[in-house]
PDB file of C-alpha atoms in Angstrom:
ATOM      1  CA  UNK I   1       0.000   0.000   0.000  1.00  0.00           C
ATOM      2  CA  UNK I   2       1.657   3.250  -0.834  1.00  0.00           C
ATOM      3  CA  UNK I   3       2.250   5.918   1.867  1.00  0.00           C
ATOM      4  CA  UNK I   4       1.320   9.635   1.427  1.00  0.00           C
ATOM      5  CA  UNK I   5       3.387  11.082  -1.732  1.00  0.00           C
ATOM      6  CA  UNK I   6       4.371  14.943  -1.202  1.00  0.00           C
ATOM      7  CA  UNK I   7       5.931  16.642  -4.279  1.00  0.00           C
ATOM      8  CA  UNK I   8       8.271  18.272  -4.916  1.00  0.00           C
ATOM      9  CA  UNK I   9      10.392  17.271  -1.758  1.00  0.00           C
ATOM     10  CA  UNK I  10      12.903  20.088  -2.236  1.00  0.00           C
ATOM     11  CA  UNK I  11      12.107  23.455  -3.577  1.00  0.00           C
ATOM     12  CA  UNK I  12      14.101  26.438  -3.920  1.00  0.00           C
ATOM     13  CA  UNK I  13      12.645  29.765  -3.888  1.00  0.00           C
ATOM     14  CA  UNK I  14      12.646  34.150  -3.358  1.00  0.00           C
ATOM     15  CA  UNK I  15      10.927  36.613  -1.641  1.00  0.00           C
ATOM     16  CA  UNK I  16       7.523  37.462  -3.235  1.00  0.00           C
ATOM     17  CA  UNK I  17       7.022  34.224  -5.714  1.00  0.00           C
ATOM     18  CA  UNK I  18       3.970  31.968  -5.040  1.00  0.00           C
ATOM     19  CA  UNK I  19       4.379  28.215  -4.284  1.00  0.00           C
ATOM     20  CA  UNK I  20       2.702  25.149  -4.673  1.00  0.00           C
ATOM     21  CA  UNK I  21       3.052  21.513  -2.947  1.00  0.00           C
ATOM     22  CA  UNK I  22       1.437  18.665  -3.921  1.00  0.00           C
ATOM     23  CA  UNK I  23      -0.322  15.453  -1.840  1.00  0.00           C
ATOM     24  CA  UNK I  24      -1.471  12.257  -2.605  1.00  0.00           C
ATOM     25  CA  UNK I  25      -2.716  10.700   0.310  1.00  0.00           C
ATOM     26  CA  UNK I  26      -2.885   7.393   0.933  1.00  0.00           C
ATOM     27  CA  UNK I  27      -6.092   5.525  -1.801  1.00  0.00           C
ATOM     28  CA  UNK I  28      -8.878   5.498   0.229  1.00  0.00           C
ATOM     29  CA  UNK I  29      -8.610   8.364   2.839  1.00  0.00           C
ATOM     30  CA  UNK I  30     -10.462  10.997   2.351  1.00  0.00           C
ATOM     31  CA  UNK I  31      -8.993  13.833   4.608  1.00  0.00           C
ATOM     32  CA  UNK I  32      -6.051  15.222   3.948  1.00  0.00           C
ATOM     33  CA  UNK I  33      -4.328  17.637   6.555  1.00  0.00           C
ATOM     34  CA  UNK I  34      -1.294  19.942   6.135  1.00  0.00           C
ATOM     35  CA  UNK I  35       1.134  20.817   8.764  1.00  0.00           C
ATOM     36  CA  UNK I  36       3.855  23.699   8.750  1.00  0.00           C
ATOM     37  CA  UNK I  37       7.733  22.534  10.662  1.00  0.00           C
ATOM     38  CA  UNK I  38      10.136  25.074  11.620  1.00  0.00           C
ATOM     39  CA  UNK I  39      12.689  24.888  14.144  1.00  0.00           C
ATOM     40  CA  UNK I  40      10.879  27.668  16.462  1.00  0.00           C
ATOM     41  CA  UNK I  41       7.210  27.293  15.851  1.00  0.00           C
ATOM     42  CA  UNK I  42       7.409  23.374  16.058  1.00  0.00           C
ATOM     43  CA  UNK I  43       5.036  22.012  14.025  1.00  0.00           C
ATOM     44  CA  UNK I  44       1.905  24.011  13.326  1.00  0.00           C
ATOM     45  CA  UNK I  45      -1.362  22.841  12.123  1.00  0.00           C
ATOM     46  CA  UNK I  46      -2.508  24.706   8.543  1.00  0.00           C
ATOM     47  CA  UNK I  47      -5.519  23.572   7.741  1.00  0.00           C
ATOM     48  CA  UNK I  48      -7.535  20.135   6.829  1.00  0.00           C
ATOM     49  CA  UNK I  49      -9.526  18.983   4.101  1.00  0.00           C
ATOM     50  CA  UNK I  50     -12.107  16.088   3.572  1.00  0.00           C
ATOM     51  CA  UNK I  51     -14.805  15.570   0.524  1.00  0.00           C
ATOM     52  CA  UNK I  52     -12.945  18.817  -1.250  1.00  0.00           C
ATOM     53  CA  UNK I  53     -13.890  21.022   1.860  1.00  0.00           C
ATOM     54  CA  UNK I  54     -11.607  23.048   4.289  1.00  0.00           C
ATOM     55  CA  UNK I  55     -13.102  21.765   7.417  1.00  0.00           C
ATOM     56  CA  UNK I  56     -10.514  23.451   9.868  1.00  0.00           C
ATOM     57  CA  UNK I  57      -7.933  26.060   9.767  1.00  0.00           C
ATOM     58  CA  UNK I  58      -5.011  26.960  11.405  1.00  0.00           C
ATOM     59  CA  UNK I  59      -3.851  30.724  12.967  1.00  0.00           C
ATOM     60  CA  UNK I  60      -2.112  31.345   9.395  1.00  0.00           C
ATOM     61  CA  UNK I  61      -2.289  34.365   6.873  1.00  0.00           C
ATOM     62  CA  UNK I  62      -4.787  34.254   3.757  1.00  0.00           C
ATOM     63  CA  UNK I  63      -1.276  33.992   2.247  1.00  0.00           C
ATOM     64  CA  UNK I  64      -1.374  30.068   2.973  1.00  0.00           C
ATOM     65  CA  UNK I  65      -4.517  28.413   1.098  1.00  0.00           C
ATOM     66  CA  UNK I  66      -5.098  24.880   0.172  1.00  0.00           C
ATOM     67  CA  UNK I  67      -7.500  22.971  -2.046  1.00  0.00           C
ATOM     68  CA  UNK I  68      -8.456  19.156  -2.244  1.00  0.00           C
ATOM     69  CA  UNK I  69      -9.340  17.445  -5.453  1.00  0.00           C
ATOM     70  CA  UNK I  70     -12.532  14.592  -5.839  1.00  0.00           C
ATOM     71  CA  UNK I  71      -9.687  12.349  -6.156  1.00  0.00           C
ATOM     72  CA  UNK I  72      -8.755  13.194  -2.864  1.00  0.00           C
ATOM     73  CA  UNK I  73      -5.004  14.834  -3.610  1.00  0.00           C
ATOM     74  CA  UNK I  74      -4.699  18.027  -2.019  1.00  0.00           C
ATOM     75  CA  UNK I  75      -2.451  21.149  -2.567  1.00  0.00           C
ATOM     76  CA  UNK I  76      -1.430  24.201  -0.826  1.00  0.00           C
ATOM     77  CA  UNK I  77      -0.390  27.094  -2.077  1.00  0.00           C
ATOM     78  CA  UNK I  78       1.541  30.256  -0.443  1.00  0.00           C
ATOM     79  CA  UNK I  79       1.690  33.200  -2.252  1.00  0.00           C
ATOM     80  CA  UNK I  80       4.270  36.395  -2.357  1.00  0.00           C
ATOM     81  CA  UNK I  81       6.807  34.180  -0.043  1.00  0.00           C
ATOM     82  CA  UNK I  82       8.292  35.561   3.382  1.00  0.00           C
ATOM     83  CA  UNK I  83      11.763  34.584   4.343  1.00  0.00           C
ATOM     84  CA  UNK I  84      10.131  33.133   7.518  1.00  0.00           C
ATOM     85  CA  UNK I  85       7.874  30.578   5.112  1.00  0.00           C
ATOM     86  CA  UNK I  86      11.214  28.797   5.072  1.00  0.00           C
ATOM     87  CA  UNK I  87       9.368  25.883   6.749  1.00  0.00           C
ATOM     88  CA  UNK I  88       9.242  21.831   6.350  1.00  0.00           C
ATOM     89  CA  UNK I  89       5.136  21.387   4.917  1.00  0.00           C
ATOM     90  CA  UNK I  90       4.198  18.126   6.141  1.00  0.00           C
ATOM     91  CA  UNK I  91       0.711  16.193   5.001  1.00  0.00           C
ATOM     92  CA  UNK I  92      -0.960  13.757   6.459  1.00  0.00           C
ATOM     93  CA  UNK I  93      -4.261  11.788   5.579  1.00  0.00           C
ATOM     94  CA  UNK I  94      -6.472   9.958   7.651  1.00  0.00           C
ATOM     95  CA  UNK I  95      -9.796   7.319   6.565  1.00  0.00           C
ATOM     96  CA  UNK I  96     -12.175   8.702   9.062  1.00  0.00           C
ATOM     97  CA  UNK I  97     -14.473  11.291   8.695  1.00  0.00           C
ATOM     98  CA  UNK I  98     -16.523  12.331  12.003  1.00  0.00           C
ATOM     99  CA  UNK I  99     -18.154  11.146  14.741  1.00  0.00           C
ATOM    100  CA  UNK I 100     -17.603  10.223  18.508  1.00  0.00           C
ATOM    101  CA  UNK I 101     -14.382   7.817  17.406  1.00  0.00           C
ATOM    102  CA  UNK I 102     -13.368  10.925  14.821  1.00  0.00           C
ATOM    103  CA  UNK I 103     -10.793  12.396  17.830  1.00  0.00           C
ATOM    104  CA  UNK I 104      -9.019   9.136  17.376  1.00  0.00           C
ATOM    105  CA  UNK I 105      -8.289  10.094  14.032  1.00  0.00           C
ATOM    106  CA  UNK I 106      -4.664   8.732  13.099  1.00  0.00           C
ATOM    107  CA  UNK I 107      -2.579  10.124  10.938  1.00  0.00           C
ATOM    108  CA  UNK I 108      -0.310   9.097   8.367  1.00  0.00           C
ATOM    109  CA  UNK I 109       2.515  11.612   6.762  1.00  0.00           C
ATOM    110  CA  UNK I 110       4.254  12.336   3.724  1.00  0.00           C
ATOM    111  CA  UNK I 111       7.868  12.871   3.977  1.00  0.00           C
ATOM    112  CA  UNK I 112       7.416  16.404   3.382  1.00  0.00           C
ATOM    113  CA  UNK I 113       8.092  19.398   0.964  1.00  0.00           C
ATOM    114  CA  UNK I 114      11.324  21.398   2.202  1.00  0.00           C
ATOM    115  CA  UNK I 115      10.538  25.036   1.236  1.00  0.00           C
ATOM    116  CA  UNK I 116      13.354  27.569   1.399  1.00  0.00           C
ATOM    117  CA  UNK I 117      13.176  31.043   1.074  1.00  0.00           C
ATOM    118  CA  UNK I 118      15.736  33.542  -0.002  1.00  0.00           C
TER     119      UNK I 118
ATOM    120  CA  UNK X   1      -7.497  27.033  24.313  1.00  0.00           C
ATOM    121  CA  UNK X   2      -5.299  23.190  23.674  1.00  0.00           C
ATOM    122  CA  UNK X   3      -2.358  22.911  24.727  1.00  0.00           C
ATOM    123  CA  UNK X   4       0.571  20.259  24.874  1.00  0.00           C
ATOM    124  CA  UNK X   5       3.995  20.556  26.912  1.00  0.00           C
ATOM    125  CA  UNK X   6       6.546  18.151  26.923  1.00  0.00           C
ATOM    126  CA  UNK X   7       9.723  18.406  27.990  1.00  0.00           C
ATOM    127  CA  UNK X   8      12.869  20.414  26.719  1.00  0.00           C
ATOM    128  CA  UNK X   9      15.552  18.355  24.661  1.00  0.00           C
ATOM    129  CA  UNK X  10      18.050  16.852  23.915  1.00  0.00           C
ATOM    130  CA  UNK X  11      18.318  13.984  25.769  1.00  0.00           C
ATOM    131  CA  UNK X  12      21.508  11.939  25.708  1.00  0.00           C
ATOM    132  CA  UNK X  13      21.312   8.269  26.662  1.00  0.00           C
ATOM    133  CA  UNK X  14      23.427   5.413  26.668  1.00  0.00           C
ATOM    134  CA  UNK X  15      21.780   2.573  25.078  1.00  0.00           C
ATOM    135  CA  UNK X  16      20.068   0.147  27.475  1.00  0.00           C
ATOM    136  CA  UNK X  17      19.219   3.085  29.582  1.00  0.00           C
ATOM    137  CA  UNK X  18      15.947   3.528  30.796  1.00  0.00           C
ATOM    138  CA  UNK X  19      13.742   6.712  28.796  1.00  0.00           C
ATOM    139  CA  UNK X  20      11.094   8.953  30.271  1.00  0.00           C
ATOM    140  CA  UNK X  21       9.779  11.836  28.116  1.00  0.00           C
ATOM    141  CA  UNK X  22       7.258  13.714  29.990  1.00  0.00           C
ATOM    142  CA  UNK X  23       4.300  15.427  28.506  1.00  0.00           C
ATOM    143  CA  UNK X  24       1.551  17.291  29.730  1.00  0.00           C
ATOM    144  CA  UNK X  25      -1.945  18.751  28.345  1.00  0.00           C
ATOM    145  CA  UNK X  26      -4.625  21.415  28.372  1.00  0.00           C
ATOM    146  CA  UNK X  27      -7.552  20.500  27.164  1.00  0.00           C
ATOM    147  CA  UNK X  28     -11.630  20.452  27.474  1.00  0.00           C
ATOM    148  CA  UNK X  29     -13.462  17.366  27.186  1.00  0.00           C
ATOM    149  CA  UNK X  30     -11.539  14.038  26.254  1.00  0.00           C
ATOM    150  CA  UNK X  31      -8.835  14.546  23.890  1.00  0.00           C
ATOM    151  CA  UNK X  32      -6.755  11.596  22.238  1.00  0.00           C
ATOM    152  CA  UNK X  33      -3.406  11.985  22.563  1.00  0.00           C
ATOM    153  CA  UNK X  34      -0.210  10.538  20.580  1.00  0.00           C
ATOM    154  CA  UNK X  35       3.273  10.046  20.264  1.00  0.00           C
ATOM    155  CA  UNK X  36       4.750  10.577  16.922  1.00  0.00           C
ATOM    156  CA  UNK X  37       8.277   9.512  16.011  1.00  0.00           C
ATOM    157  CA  UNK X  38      10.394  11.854  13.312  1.00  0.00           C
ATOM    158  CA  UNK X  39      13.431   9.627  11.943  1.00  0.00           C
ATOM    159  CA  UNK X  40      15.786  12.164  10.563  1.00  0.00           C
ATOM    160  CA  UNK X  41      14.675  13.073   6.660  1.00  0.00           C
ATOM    161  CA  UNK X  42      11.432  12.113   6.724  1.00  0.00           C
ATOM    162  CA  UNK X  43       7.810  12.627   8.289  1.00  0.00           C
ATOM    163  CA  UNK X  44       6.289  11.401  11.402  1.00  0.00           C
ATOM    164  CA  UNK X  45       4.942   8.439  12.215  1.00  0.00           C
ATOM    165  CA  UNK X  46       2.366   7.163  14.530  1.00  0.00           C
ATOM    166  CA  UNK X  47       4.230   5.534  17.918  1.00  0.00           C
ATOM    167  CA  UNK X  48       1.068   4.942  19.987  1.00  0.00           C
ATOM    168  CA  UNK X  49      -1.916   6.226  21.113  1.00  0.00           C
ATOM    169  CA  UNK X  50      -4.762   6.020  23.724  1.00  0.00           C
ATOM    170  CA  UNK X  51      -8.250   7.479  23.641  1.00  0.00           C
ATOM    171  CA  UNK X  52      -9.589   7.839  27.055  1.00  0.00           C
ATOM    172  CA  UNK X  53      -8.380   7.923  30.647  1.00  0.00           C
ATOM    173  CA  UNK X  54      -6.017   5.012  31.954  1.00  0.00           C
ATOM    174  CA  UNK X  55      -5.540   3.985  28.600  1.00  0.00           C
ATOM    175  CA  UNK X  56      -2.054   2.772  27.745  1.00  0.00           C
ATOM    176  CA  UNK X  57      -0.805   2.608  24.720  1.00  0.00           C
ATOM    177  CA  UNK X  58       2.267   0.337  23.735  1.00  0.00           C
ATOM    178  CA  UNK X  59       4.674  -0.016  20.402  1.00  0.00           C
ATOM    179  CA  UNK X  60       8.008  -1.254  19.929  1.00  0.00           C
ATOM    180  CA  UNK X  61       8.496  -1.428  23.987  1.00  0.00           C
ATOM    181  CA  UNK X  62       7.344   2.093  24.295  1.00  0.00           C
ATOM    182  CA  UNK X  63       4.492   2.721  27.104  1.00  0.00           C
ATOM    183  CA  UNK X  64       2.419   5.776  28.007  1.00  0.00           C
ATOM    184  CA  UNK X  65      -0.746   5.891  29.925  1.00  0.00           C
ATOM    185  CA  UNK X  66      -2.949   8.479  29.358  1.00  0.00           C
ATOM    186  CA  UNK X  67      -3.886  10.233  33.465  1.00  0.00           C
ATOM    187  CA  UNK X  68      -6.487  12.563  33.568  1.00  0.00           C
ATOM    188  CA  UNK X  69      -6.028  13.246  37.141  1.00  0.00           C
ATOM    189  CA  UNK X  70      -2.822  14.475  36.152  1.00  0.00           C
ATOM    190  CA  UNK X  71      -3.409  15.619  32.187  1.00  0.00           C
ATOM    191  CA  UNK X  72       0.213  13.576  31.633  1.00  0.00           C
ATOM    192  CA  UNK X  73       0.547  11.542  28.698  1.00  0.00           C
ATOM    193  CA  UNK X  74       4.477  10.605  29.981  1.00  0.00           C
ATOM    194  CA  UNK X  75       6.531   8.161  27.001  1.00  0.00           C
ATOM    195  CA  UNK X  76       8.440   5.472  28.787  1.00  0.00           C
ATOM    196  CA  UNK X  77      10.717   2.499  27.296  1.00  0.00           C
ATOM    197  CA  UNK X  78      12.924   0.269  29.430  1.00  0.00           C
ATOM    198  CA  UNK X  79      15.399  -0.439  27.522  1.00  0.00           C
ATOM    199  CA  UNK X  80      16.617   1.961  24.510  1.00  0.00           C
ATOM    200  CA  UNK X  81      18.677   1.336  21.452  1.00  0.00           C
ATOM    201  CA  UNK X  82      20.723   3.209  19.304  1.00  0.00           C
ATOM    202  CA  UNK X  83      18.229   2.662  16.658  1.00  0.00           C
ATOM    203  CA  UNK X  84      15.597   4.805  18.849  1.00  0.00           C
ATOM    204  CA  UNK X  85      17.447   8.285  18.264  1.00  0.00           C
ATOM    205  CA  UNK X  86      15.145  10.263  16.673  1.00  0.00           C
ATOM    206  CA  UNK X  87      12.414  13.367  17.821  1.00  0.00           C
ATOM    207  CA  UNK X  88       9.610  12.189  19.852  1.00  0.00           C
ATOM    208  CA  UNK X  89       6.142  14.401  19.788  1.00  0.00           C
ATOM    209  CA  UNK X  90       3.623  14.338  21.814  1.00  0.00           C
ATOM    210  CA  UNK X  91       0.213  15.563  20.323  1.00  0.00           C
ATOM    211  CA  UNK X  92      -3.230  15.981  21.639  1.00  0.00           C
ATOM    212  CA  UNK X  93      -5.925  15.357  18.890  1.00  0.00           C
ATOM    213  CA  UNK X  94      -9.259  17.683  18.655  1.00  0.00           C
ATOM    214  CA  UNK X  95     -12.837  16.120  18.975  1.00  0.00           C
ATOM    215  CA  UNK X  96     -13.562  16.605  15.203  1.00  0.00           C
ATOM    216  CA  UNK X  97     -10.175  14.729  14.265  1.00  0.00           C
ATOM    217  CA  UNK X  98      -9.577  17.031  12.169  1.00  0.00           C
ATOM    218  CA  UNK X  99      -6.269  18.647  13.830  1.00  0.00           C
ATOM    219  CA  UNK X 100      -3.668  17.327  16.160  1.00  0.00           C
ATOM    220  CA  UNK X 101      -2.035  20.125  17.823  1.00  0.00           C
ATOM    221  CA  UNK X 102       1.613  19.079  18.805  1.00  0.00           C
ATOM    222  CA  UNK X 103       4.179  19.837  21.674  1.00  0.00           C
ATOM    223  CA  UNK X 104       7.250  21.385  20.428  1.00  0.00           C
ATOM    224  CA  UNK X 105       9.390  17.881  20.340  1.00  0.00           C
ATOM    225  CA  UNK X 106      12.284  16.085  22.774  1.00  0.00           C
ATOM    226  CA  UNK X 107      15.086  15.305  20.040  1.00  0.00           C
ATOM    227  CA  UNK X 108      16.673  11.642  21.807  1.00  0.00           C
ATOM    228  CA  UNK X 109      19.942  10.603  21.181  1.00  0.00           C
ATOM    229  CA  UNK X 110      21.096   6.909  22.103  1.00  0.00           C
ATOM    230  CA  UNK X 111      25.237   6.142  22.258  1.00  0.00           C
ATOM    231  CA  UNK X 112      26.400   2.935  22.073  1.00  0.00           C
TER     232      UNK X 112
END
């Protein structure tokens, strides 16, 4: 069974360009969840997806958006880039949906998309 | 609001050693909470989890029981190896399950 796919893993770019990352999740979940890394934030929730609607959002700038497909694959995209984007974007997807067992959600991640910013 | 503390890294260990990695919580109602594993270069995976109070979840000879009385969610192993160096997170998972917000990570490091 393939794992979550993020593309690209490296990426390379300047101050004010726009950005886009790329997840598969695994076949068969249906949320798909996106997750900012930096050595002094820690990781930081963005925002989470499931049946190509943003059902939660992070404390993040309209800068950071996201989108999921009816195939499931989700992107994000962060426009006019801040040196402080610099950031490891993690995704993760996850088979349930809601309910009282929906808290015990678990979630598997890509290997993540390392954005720098010069 | 949520909340999740865990303790301050690094922490250097010889192997065979015994490993406790506290973490503590904030939270209303009944959270989940986890313990995600980071293996340098590449993304987290799932150590163990428990859903309610005096749960304990158990992987690869890691423990943690989830106390209420004491919001702690601590990560335990007896014995470690050099093969466990890596950054442990705890995380404490919303009701919706559709966020996991995530202490800030205990980076372990095992000598043989």
């Amino acid at each position: 069974k393939a794992g979550v796919t993020q593309t690209p893993r490296y990426l390379i770019k300047t101050r004010g360009q726009q950005v886009t990352l790329s997840c598969s999740p695994i076949s068969g979940h249906r949320s798909v969840s996106w997750y900012q890394q930096t050595p002094g934030q820690g990781l930081q929730f963005l925002f989470e997806y499931f049946s190509e609607t943003q059902r939660n959002k992070g404390n993040f700038p309209g800068r950071f958006s996201g989108r999921q497909f009816s195939n499931s694959r989700s992107e994000m995209n962060v426009s006019t880039l801040e040196l402080g984007d610099s950031a490891l974007y993690l995704c993760a997807s996850s088979p349930r949906t809601s309910g009282p067992a929906a808290g015990a959600n678990v979630l598997t991640f890509g290997a993540g998309s390392r954005l720098t910013v010069l | 609001g949520n909340s999740v503390t865990q303790m301050e890294g690094p922490v250097t260990l010889s192997e065979e050693a015994f490993l406790t990695i506290n973490c503590t919580y904030t939270a209303t109602g009944y959270p989940s909470l986890f313990w995600y594993v980071q293996y340098p270069g590449e993304g987290l995976q799932l150590l163990l989890k428990a859903t309610k109070a005096d749960d304990k979840g158990s992987n690869k000879g890691f423990e943690a029981t989830y106390r209420k009385e004491t919001t702690s969610f601590h990560l335990e192993k007896g014995s470690v190896q050099v093969s466990d160096s890596a950054v442990y997170f705890c995380a404490l998972g919303n009701q919706a399950g559709t966020a996991l917000i995530f202490g800030k990570g205990t980076t372990l490091s095992v000598s043989s």
